Each structure stands twice: as structure tokens, then as C-alpha cells.
Short mmCIF file of C-alpha atoms and ligand atoms in Angstrom, two decimals:
data_model
loop_
_atom_site.label_atom_id
_atom_site.label_comp_id
_atom_site.label_asym_id
_atom_site.label_seq_id
_atom_site.Cartn_x
_atom_site.Cartn_y
_atom_site.Cartn_z
CA MET L 8 6.14 24.81 -24.96
CA GLN L 9 9.54 23.24 -26.44
CA ARG L 10 9.24 19.21 -25.78
CA TYR L 11 12.70 17.40 -24.34
CA GLN L 12 14.89 15.14 -26.83
CA TYR L 13 17.55 12.93 -25.56
CA PRO L 14 20.25 12.02 -27.99
CA LYS L 15 22.97 11.79 -25.37
CA SER L 16 21.20 9.58 -23.25
CA ARG L 17 20.20 7.07 -26.25
CA GLU L 18 24.09 7.22 -27.11
CA LEU L 19 25.35 6.31 -23.59
CA PHE L 20 22.48 3.80 -23.38
CA GLU L 21 23.89 2.06 -26.59
CA ARG L 22 27.18 1.93 -24.66
CA ALA L 23 25.89 0.95 -21.67
CA VAL L 24 23.88 -2.05 -22.86
CA LYS L 25 27.02 -3.57 -24.24
CA VAL L 26 28.77 -3.96 -20.82
CA ILE L 27 26.00 -4.07 -18.26
CA PRO L 28 22.96 -6.17 -18.53
CA ALA L 29 19.71 -4.52 -19.64
CA GLY L 30 21.75 -1.36 -19.75
CA ILE L 31 20.58 0.30 -16.44
CA PRO L 32 19.11 -2.67 -14.47
CA GLY L 33 16.40 -2.77 -12.22
CA HIS L 34 13.58 -0.32 -11.97
CA LEU L 35 15.61 3.04 -12.73
CA GLY L 36 16.07 1.89 -16.73
CA PRO L 37 13.86 1.39 -19.47
CA ALA L 38 14.14 -2.34 -19.06
CA SER L 39 11.57 -2.04 -16.08
CA GLY L 40 8.94 -1.44 -18.82
CA CYS L 41 7.39 1.60 -17.24
CA PHE L 42 9.19 4.09 -19.48
CA ILE L 43 6.51 4.09 -21.99
CA PRO L 44 7.01 5.42 -24.65
CA VAL L 45 10.42 5.02 -23.92
CA SER L 46 11.52 8.10 -26.15
CA ALA L 47 9.73 10.42 -23.76
CA TYR L 48 12.62 9.46 -20.97
CA PRO L 49 15.95 10.43 -20.25
CA PHE L 50 18.24 7.44 -18.96
CA PHE L 51 21.02 9.40 -17.31
CA CYS L 52 21.72 12.01 -14.60
CA GLU L 53 24.35 14.95 -14.94
CA ARG L 54 23.69 16.44 -11.69
CA ALA L 55 20.93 17.36 -9.29
CA GLU L 56 20.40 20.32 -6.91
CA GLY L 57 17.31 20.89 -5.04
CA THR L 58 13.99 19.61 -6.43
CA TYR L 59 15.99 19.45 -9.75
CA PHE L 60 17.94 17.26 -11.67
CA TRP L 61 19.55 17.98 -15.17
CA ASP L 62 20.09 14.79 -17.84
CA VAL L 63 22.91 14.49 -19.48
CA ASP L 64 21.41 16.27 -22.60
CA GLY L 65 21.13 19.23 -20.40
CA ASN L 66 17.10 18.94 -19.73
CA ARG L 67 16.14 20.69 -16.34
CA PHE L 68 13.27 18.22 -14.43
CA ILE L 69 11.29 19.06 -11.43
CA ASP L 70 11.92 15.62 -9.96
CA TYR L 71 8.78 14.29 -8.44
CA MET L 72 10.15 10.85 -8.38
CA CYS L 73 12.75 11.88 -5.68
CA ALA L 74 15.00 8.65 -6.68
CA TYR L 75 12.19 6.46 -5.29
CA GLY L 76 12.26 8.42 -2.02
CA PRO L 77 15.78 9.24 -0.65
CA ASN L 78 15.58 13.01 -2.06
CA ILE L 79 13.49 14.42 1.00
CA LEU L 80 15.13 17.70 1.77
CA GLY L 81 16.44 18.57 -1.69
CA TYR L 82 19.20 16.85 -3.47
CA ASN L 83 22.57 17.86 -2.58
CA HIS L 84 21.78 19.34 0.68
CA PRO L 85 24.36 21.60 1.68
CA GLU L 86 24.21 20.85 5.37
CA VAL L 87 23.93 17.04 4.78
CA ASP L 88 26.91 16.93 2.28
CA ALA L 89 29.26 19.26 4.85
CA ALA L 90 28.36 16.48 7.13
CA ALA L 91 29.33 13.78 4.97
CA ARG L 92 32.64 15.75 3.59
CA ALA L 93 33.86 16.51 7.21
CA GLN L 94 33.47 12.39 8.09
CA ILE L 95 34.99 11.86 5.11
CA GLU L 96 37.82 13.95 6.12
CA LYS L 97 38.41 11.66 9.07
CA ALA L 98 37.47 8.14 8.21
CA ASN L 99 34.51 5.86 6.35
CA CYS L 100 34.66 2.07 6.21
CA THR L 101 37.28 1.00 8.78
CA THR L 102 37.78 -2.16 10.70
CA VAL L 103 36.18 -1.12 13.76
CA PRO L 104 33.38 1.47 13.37
CA ALA L 105 33.14 5.18 14.47
CA PRO L 106 30.95 6.18 17.57
CA LEU L 107 28.82 8.07 15.39
CA MET L 108 27.12 5.05 14.91
CA ILE L 109 26.02 5.20 18.33
CA GLU L 110 24.79 9.14 18.06
CA LEU L 111 22.73 7.87 15.30
CA ALA L 112 21.14 5.04 17.16
CA GLU L 113 20.42 7.12 20.18
CA LEU L 114 19.12 10.05 17.91
CA LEU L 115 16.66 7.38 16.28
CA VAL L 116 15.76 5.94 19.70
CA ASP L 117 15.06 9.64 20.79
CA THR L 118 13.10 10.38 17.43
CA VAL L 119 11.13 7.03 16.77
CA ASP L 120 8.29 6.36 19.38
CA SER L 121 8.31 2.41 18.90
CA ALA L 122 12.40 2.11 19.17
CA ASP L 123 14.32 1.33 21.80
CA TRP L 124 17.04 0.32 19.88
CA ALA L 125 18.71 0.80 16.24
CA MET L 126 20.86 -1.18 14.08
CA PHE L 127 22.01 -0.03 10.41
CA ALA L 128 22.43 -1.86 7.37
CA LYS L 129 22.46 -0.41 3.68
CA ASN L 130 19.27 -1.23 1.52
CA GLY L 131 15.61 -1.26 2.70
CA GLY L 132 15.72 -5.14 1.71
CA ASP L 133 18.33 -5.75 4.36
CA VAL L 134 16.21 -4.77 7.05
CA THR L 135 12.68 -6.10 6.25
CA ASN L 136 14.96 -9.48 5.75
CA LEU L 137 16.14 -9.14 8.96
CA ALA L 138 13.06 -8.18 10.53
CA MET L 139 11.72 -11.22 9.28
CA LEU L 140 15.11 -13.23 10.56
CA THR L 141 14.22 -11.82 14.19
CA ALA L 142 10.60 -12.50 14.18
CA ARG L 143 11.44 -16.10 13.57
CA ALA L 144 14.39 -16.21 15.82
CA ALA L 145 11.89 -14.61 18.76
CA THR L 146 9.24 -17.21 18.12
CA GLY L 147 10.65 -20.35 16.79
CA ARG L 148 8.09 -19.99 14.38
CA LYS L 149 7.92 -20.39 10.41
CA LYS L 150 5.12 -18.27 8.59
CA ILE L 151 5.21 -14.70 7.88
CA VAL L 152 1.91 -13.17 7.19
CA LYS L 153 2.01 -10.27 4.39
CA PHE L 154 -0.30 -8.27 2.26
CA VAL L 155 -1.38 -7.75 -1.67
CA GLY L 156 0.84 -5.24 -3.10
CA GLY L 157 3.25 -4.82 -0.44
CA TYR L 158 6.81 -4.74 -1.81
CA HIS L 159 9.31 -5.47 1.00
CA GLY L 160 12.44 -5.78 -1.24
CA VAL L 161 14.13 -8.52 -3.47
CA HIS L 162 14.53 -11.29 -1.29
CA PRO L 163 13.41 -14.53 -2.76
CA TRP L 164 10.44 -14.73 0.26
CA MET L 165 9.65 -11.11 -0.60
CA LEU L 166 8.66 -12.35 -4.11
CA ASP L 167 6.49 -14.59 -5.56
CA VAL L 168 6.68 -17.97 -8.07
CA GLY L 169 7.17 -16.66 -11.66
CA TYR L 170 10.00 -14.54 -10.32
CA PRO L 171 12.86 -16.22 -12.59
CA GLY L 172 15.06 -17.97 -9.81
CA VAL L 173 12.24 -18.03 -7.13
CA LEU L 174 11.52 -21.40 -5.84
CA TYR L 175 8.01 -22.54 -4.36
CA GLU L 176 10.13 -23.71 -1.26
CA ASP L 177 11.21 -20.00 -0.92
CA ILE L 178 7.84 -18.82 -0.28
CA GLU L 179 5.98 -21.83 0.79
CA ASN L 180 5.97 -19.91 4.57
CA ILE L 181 4.57 -16.79 3.00
CA ILE L 182 0.89 -16.19 3.59
CA THR L 183 -0.39 -13.29 1.51
CA ILE L 184 -3.87 -11.23 2.42
CA PRO L 185 -5.51 -8.65 1.25
CA PHE L 186 -4.63 -5.08 2.88
CA ASN L 187 -7.65 -4.01 5.31
CA ASN L 188 -8.90 -7.39 5.64
CA VAL L 189 -9.06 -8.17 9.56
CA LYS L 190 -11.52 -11.11 8.76
CA MET L 191 -9.04 -12.88 6.29
CA PHE L 192 -6.46 -12.36 8.91
CA LYS L 193 -8.60 -13.98 11.61
CA ARG L 194 -9.14 -16.83 9.26
CA VAL L 195 -5.50 -17.27 8.76
CA LEU L 196 -4.85 -16.93 12.38
CA ALA L 197 -7.35 -19.87 13.16
CA ASP L 198 -5.78 -21.94 10.23
CA HIS L 199 -2.06 -21.74 11.20
CA HIS L 200 -2.71 -21.53 14.94
CA GLY L 201 0.66 -21.11 16.85
CA ASP L 202 2.61 -21.02 13.42
CA ILE L 203 2.69 -17.41 12.43
CA ALA L 204 5.97 -15.73 13.50
CA GLY L 205 5.52 -12.44 12.08
CA VAL L 206 3.33 -9.82 10.00
CA ILE L 207 4.93 -7.25 7.49
CA SER L 208 3.21 -4.37 6.29
CA THR L 209 3.66 -1.01 4.92
CA PRO L 210 1.75 1.65 7.19
CA TYR L 211 -0.93 2.18 4.21
CA ASP L 212 -1.52 0.13 1.30
CA HIS L 213 0.87 2.04 -1.53
CA GLN L 214 1.12 -0.48 -4.04
CA ALA L 215 2.21 0.16 -7.66
CA MET L 216 -0.09 0.30 -10.77
CA ASN L 217 -3.30 0.64 -8.59
CA GLU L 218 -4.85 3.58 -6.44
CA ASN L 219 -3.47 3.46 -2.86
CA HIS L 220 -5.81 2.82 0.35
CA LEU L 221 -5.19 4.20 3.67
CA PRO L 222 -5.65 1.91 6.78
CA ALA L 223 -9.47 1.35 7.21
CA ASP L 224 -10.59 2.57 10.82
CA GLY L 225 -10.00 0.27 13.46
CA PHE L 226 -7.75 -2.05 11.21
CA TRP L 227 -4.23 -1.44 12.69
CA ASN L 228 -5.82 -1.57 16.33
CA GLU L 229 -7.12 -4.88 15.61
CA VAL L 230 -4.09 -6.07 13.60
CA ARG L 231 -2.11 -5.04 16.89
CA GLN L 232 -4.30 -6.59 19.53
CA LEU L 233 -4.30 -9.54 17.39
CA CYS L 234 -0.56 -10.02 17.02
CA THR L 235 -0.09 -9.48 20.95
CA ALA L 236 -2.91 -11.98 21.68
CA ASN L 237 -0.90 -14.61 19.62
CA GLY L 238 2.63 -13.78 20.38
CA ILE L 239 3.29 -12.67 16.89
CA VAL L 240 5.78 -9.90 15.72
CA LEU L 241 4.33 -6.97 14.09
CA ILE L 242 7.02 -5.58 11.47
CA LEU L 243 6.33 -2.15 9.78
CA ASP L 244 8.05 -1.63 6.59
CA ASP L 245 8.46 2.25 6.50
CA VAL L 246 11.05 2.06 4.01
CA ARG L 247 8.92 4.16 1.88
CA CYS L 248 6.93 6.07 4.41
CA GLY L 249 9.17 6.62 6.88
CA PHE L 250 10.26 10.04 8.01
CA ARG L 251 7.36 11.66 5.00
CA LEU L 252 4.17 10.91 7.54
CA ASP L 253 5.68 11.29 10.77
CA LEU L 254 9.22 11.59 12.71
CA ARG L 255 7.91 9.26 15.29
CA GLY L 256 7.10 6.39 12.68
CA SER L 257 4.19 5.92 10.54
CA ASP L 258 3.02 3.40 13.09
CA TYR L 259 2.87 6.57 15.57
CA HIS L 260 0.96 8.45 12.72
CA TYR L 261 -1.53 5.62 12.59
CA GLY L 262 -2.25 5.42 16.04
CA PHE L 263 -0.30 1.73 16.85
CA ARG L 264 3.04 0.51 18.20
CA ALA L 265 5.12 -1.68 16.09
CA ASP L 266 7.46 -4.16 17.30
CA LEU L 267 9.74 -3.55 14.51
CA ILE L 268 10.37 -0.85 12.22
CA CYS L 269 12.33 -0.59 9.02
CA PHE L 270 13.69 2.43 7.86
CA CYS L 271 15.56 3.40 4.64
CA LYS L 272 14.77 5.87 1.78
CA ALA L 273 14.62 9.31 3.23
CA LEU L 274 16.99 8.54 6.51
CA ALA L 275 20.11 10.21 4.84
CA ASN L 276 18.77 12.14 1.89
CA GLY L 277 20.43 9.78 -0.57
CA TYR L 278 23.64 8.41 1.33
CA ASN L 279 23.40 4.60 1.75
CA ILE L 280 22.10 3.64 4.86
CA SER L 281 19.13 1.77 6.12
CA ALA L 282 17.65 1.16 9.99
CA LEU L 283 16.05 -1.53 11.88
CA CYS L 284 14.46 -0.11 15.04
CA GLY L 285 12.67 -2.24 17.72
CA ALA L 286 10.85 -2.83 20.86
CA GLU L 287 12.85 -3.89 24.00
CA SER L 288 11.43 -7.57 23.91
CA LEU L 289 13.13 -8.18 20.64
CA ARG L 290 16.74 -7.48 21.75
CA PRO L 291 17.79 -10.75 22.64
CA ALA L 292 16.34 -12.15 19.17
CA ILE L 293 17.72 -9.37 16.84
CA SER L 294 21.39 -9.83 18.98
CA SER L 295 21.00 -13.74 18.21
CA VAL L 296 20.62 -13.03 14.13
CA PHE L 297 23.48 -13.66 12.21
CA ALA L 298 23.60 -10.10 10.06
CA THR L 299 26.34 -7.99 8.75
CA GLY L 300 27.59 -6.60 5.37
CA SER L 301 30.81 -5.09 4.15
CA TYR L 302 29.65 -1.77 4.39
CA TRP L 303 26.83 -1.66 6.83
CA LEU L 304 28.81 0.42 9.29
CA SER L 305 30.54 2.73 7.32
CA ALA L 306 30.60 6.30 8.91
CA VAL L 307 29.81 8.72 6.24
CA PRO L 308 26.28 7.78 5.29
CA ILE L 309 25.98 7.65 9.26
CA ALA L 310 27.21 11.30 9.42
CA ALA L 311 24.98 12.25 6.60
CA ALA L 312 21.79 10.52 8.54
CA ILE L 313 22.75 12.41 11.94
CA ARG L 314 22.09 15.95 9.92
CA CYS L 315 19.73 14.90 8.01
CA ILE L 316 17.37 13.46 10.76
CA GLU L 317 18.25 16.88 12.88
CA ILE L 318 17.09 18.99 10.23
CA LEU L 319 13.81 16.94 9.65
CA ARG L 320 13.50 17.57 12.99
CA GLU L 321 14.38 21.20 13.36
CA THR L 322 12.14 21.94 10.12
CA ASN L 323 9.13 19.69 10.75
CA ALA L 324 9.58 18.38 7.54
CA PRO L 325 6.53 15.84 7.50
CA GLN L 326 4.47 19.34 7.97
CA ILE L 327 6.19 20.69 4.88
CA MET L 328 5.63 17.85 2.66
CA LYS L 329 1.87 17.65 3.58
CA GLU L 330 1.38 21.33 2.65
CA ILE L 331 3.33 20.81 -0.53
CA GLY L 332 1.55 17.40 -1.26
CA ASP L 333 -1.96 19.00 -0.73
CA LYS L 334 -1.21 22.16 -2.85
CA PHE L 335 0.26 19.56 -5.78
CA ALA L 336 -2.79 17.51 -5.71
CA ASP L 337 -5.38 20.09 -5.68
CA GLY L 338 -3.95 22.13 -8.34
CA LEU L 339 -3.57 19.27 -10.38
CA ILE L 340 -6.84 18.08 -9.91
CA LYS L 341 -8.14 21.29 -10.93
CA VAL L 342 -6.14 21.63 -14.03
CA ALA L 343 -7.19 18.24 -14.96
CA ASP L 344 -11.03 18.71 -14.61
CA GLU L 345 -10.76 22.13 -16.60
CA HIS L 346 -9.46 19.81 -19.57
CA CYS L 347 -12.41 17.37 -18.54
CA PHE L 348 -10.31 14.39 -16.71
CA GLU L 349 -10.94 12.85 -13.78
CA LEU L 350 -7.19 13.00 -12.24
CA ARG L 351 -7.36 10.80 -8.86
CA VAL L 352 -4.83 11.45 -6.12
CA THR L 353 -4.95 8.65 -3.71
CA GLY L 354 -2.67 7.65 -1.03
CA GLU L 355 -0.99 10.11 1.71
CA ARG L 356 -0.68 13.79 0.05
CA ALA L 357 3.37 13.31 0.88
CA MET L 358 3.38 10.53 -1.46
CA PRO L 359 0.51 10.52 -3.56
CA ILE L 360 -0.44 8.10 -6.61
CA LEU L 361 -1.93 9.81 -9.67
CA THR L 362 -4.36 7.86 -11.70
CA LEU L 363 -7.21 8.82 -14.30
CA GLY L 364 -10.99 8.16 -14.38
CA ASN L 365 -12.09 6.13 -17.20
CA ASP L 366 -8.61 4.68 -17.95
CA ASP L 367 -8.42 0.94 -16.45
CA SER L 368 -5.67 -0.07 -18.71
CA ASN L 369 -3.49 3.04 -17.73
CA PHE L 370 -2.86 4.04 -20.84
CA LEU L 371 -4.27 7.76 -20.69
CA LEU L 372 -1.99 8.15 -17.81
CA GLN L 373 1.02 6.96 -19.51
CA GLU L 374 0.44 9.37 -22.71
CA TRP L 375 -0.11 12.11 -19.80
CA VAL L 376 3.07 11.32 -17.94
CA ALA L 377 5.21 11.29 -21.16
CA GLU L 378 4.15 14.56 -22.21
CA MET L 379 4.62 15.97 -18.68
CA MET L 380 7.94 14.29 -18.73
CA MET L 381 9.15 16.22 -22.28
CA ARG L 382 8.16 19.21 -20.49
CA GLY L 383 10.32 18.82 -17.58
CA ILE L 384 8.22 17.37 -14.97
CA PHE L 385 9.54 13.87 -13.73
CA LEU L 386 6.41 11.87 -12.46
CA ALA L 387 5.37 8.14 -12.55
CA ASN L 388 2.76 6.04 -14.69
CA HIS L 389 3.13 3.24 -12.35
CA HIS L 390 4.26 4.14 -8.91
CA ASN L 391 3.44 6.67 -6.26
CA ILE L 392 5.23 10.14 -6.45
CA PHE L 393 6.95 12.04 -3.30
CA MET L 394 6.88 15.29 -2.07
CA ASN L 395 10.39 16.93 -1.10
CA CYS L 396 11.15 19.74 1.36
CA ALA L 397 12.56 21.80 -1.85
CA VAL L 398 9.64 22.31 -4.04
CA SER L 399 8.46 25.63 -4.04
CA ASP L 400 5.47 27.76 -5.00
CA GLU L 401 7.09 28.46 -8.60
CA ASP L 402 7.93 24.57 -9.28
CA LEU L 403 4.26 23.97 -8.69
CA GLU L 404 3.40 26.77 -10.77
CA GLN L 405 5.11 25.61 -13.58
CA THR L 406 3.94 21.71 -12.92
CA PHE L 407 0.67 23.28 -13.47
CA ALA L 408 1.60 25.31 -16.58
CA ALA L 409 3.08 21.88 -18.15
CA ALA L 410 -0.11 19.68 -16.80
CA HIS L 411 -2.09 22.27 -18.93
CA ASP L 412 -0.04 21.84 -22.19
CA ALA L 413 0.11 18.02 -21.66
CA PHE L 414 -3.62 17.36 -21.18
CA GLU L 415 -4.38 19.41 -24.14
CA THR L 416 -2.05 17.52 -26.02
CA VAL L 417 -3.82 14.22 -24.97
CA ARG L 418 -7.34 15.49 -25.61
CA LYS L 419 -6.07 16.50 -29.19
CA ASN L 420 -4.64 13.13 -29.48
CA HIS L 421 -7.71 11.41 -28.95
CA PRO L 422 -10.66 13.08 -30.77
CA GLU L 423 -12.97 10.20 -30.19
CA MET L 424 -12.78 10.30 -26.48
CA TYR L 425 -15.23 12.11 -24.40
CA ARG L 426 -15.73 9.87 -21.53
C1 LIG O 520 7.77 -0.14 1.07
C2 LIG O 520 9.62 -0.82 0.60
N1 LIG O 520 9.97 -1.73 1.18
C3 LIG O 520 11.18 -2.24 1.10
C4 LIG O 520 11.66 -1.72 -0.12
C5 LIG O 520 13.24 -2.39 -0.65
O1 LIG O 520 14.20 -1.43 -0.64
P1 LIG O 520 15.65 -1.46 -1.02
O2 LIG O 520 15.34 -1.42 -2.44
O3 LIG O 520 16.50 -0.34 -0.68
O4 LIG O 520 16.36 -2.71 -0.75
C6 LIG O 520 11.19 -0.81 -0.67
C7 LIG O 520 11.86 -0.30 -2.27
O5 LIG O 520 11.48 0.42 -2.97
C8 LIG O 520 10.14 -0.14 -0.55
O6 LIG O 520 9.24 0.74 -1.07
#
């Protein structure tokens, strides 16, 4: 199998780094430290369609990162793009919003079980921040409980001391506890009685760099009951899982009802929009919060979101992604086993994380993912990956063929290693 090379990506990166700090800032670039070795990864994309993207060197990838989640129907979905184009012809960013905004809110209220209203922003962090402000506005309290490994965006309160620019004062009202640990939550409630405004959590523990954990039996029920009993706002950060597990919301999927629910990534198949939905009881609080942005009500992403959600509903997309995810996971585990590797697939099958047994430092995983990358299969060595509805059986077969080759190569590179 011919391994990919990336001369044009490198050339462009040298240009980029002169005028853009870190060349490609944030998690999409090599400065994030996750491209290991960096030589195995493309840096720039030329075009995308369905489940594939082509880099600037003409290499085609079956992309299981899905732009870290937004690609849910397949890149450049013709119907979503047509809806966006039709709206471009009319108007996008205008002084007063398009009535389409109401249509999208109605669609979300109709689709999402815990939604009595919806409002819109651009990024996931916009709406997780808005949810935190709403919880404080509703309760008049300061403290927010979150869970270890839960990522909610880049506002200072979501980060930790040690992140450049973040002060202790930014996080002094944030309490972080282990996921699935109700005992610890009860302890926090006792220690901070009457001070907790909200609890923010992803639907399950889908942290990076580690195996992922589903909610323990009864965990969400107990958290829900304790929040209700103590007047605490329960915020579900469904930015990553939203529409991949259940269109009615991931709280519905796990059998509880959140007070606020945050959506972003899969909402418009790549068009930039996020949404905060919530319970009737929080309508006055959210209405009182000062929240806006230059592009928050732009009509083109709203048009794309409406068509995207309609298609997700028409096709029962979560079921499609679950079936693809099952085939993907079962097939890869089998291939790994044939090469005497233990591939662990944890989290939900629509967005699993891959780890290897006897590989605590992840170095084997990094090598294997790099080999997959150079064979046209875009995975991640540090983060959950994502299924999208356009992955075909043929794509899966190509993935398994590449995996055979990649495991064989890692095995040959490590004649010392039989564990
Ligand atoms: C669970 C979760 N919450 C919030 C965010 C922040 O979203 P954004 O990067 O769009 O601000 C992310 C982004 O990866 C996420 O995965």
C-alpha cells in the first residue's frame, strides 16, 4: 500500500506560520501536539464530499474525525447546501433577523424533548457560557459543578489554573468532581449548601486521552433528583453528542430531563450555528441575560440547520450512525485481534474512542493511527472519533484493509513486543 506524503501541506504551513501564530491555531493544527509523528498528517484541505476530504496534495481520506463533529450527513450535503444557497440569494447577516429563526426554534422545540424554547449563537462555548450565566441568573448563586475531563469550551471558567491567562479568580466558583460519582456530588451539596447554581455535564464521560465511560445505572436519575431537590439548574452539554445518540436529546437517550441543553456541532452539517434550548421555568432567567454576537442570528446557517434537522429526522440518523459504528467497531476489533492487539472501543458507538490494551502511554496507538493516516484513514490518537451517515460498507472495508496493513507494520516495528 502506497503511503501518503504531504509536500504541499508543508509548503503552505511554512507560509502560514509567518503570518498566523502557530500556523494553524488550536486543535486543528500541529501545535496542538496530537499529530504524532507530525510527518504522518496533512495540514490543509482542498475539498470535501460525503465522508471524504482531499488534502492539498491530492490525498483522499475517509474522515472519521468529521471536523470534530459537525459533519453528520456527509460533507457538502447537496440538500443542506441548496438550502444555504437559497438563503444567500435572499439575505444573510441583516439588521433585523429573518423569520427563519422562528422556524428553526419551532423545529427544535418540536424535536428536542426538554426544549420549551431555543436561542441561537455560533460556537459550542457561546451556549455553554450562556447556560452558566442563565443558571446564575435563575438562582442568584455563584457556584457551578462540572466533571473531571468534561470539555465545555475555552471561556476561562471552563479551563483551569495553568492555562496561560486564566486566573484563580476565574475558576474559584467552579467545583470539579469525578463523573459517575454521586457520593462526591452529595458531599459537594452538603459542603456548599445553598451556593450551587448549576451542574454542567456532557451526557457521558467522553474525555480525551482516556477510555470513555457511559453513565452508571441510576447516575442521571440521582443527579436529576438532587438538582431538583436543591434548586440547582441541570445543564446538559450536548455540543458533541447532540443528534448523534437521539434526536430528542442525549438526556432523553439516558432517561432524564435536563433544564438547559446546549447544541452545536451537528446542528447544521458544518454551517456555523449553536443553540441553547431549555425548560419553560428558565425563560425569564435566559431573557434577562445579556447575550448577543455580530453573527449570532445570520440566516444562512439557520437555513442549513433547518434542512439538516429535517433530514436527520426523515432518515432516523442516530440509528444509521449506531449501525455504522457497530460495524466499524466490531470489524476493527477483529482485525486488531488477528494481529494480537487488543483494540478497545469505548463510549457510544456513534462516536467511540479507540485505545489499545497494554499501551498506557498511548505510544502504540499513536504509531498505529499514524500508519492509518498515511493509508488514507483519518482517525485520532487522543480524542473520540465520529461516525457520519455517509460512511458506506465499502469505506468500512477499506478501513479494515488499511488496519491490517497498519497493525502489521506496527508489529514489525516492534519485534521486542509481545504483550
Ligand atoms: C462537549 C463540548 N462542549 C463544548 C465545546 C466547545 O465548542 P466550540 O469549540 O464550538 O466552542 C466542545 C468542542 O469541542 C465540546 O466537545
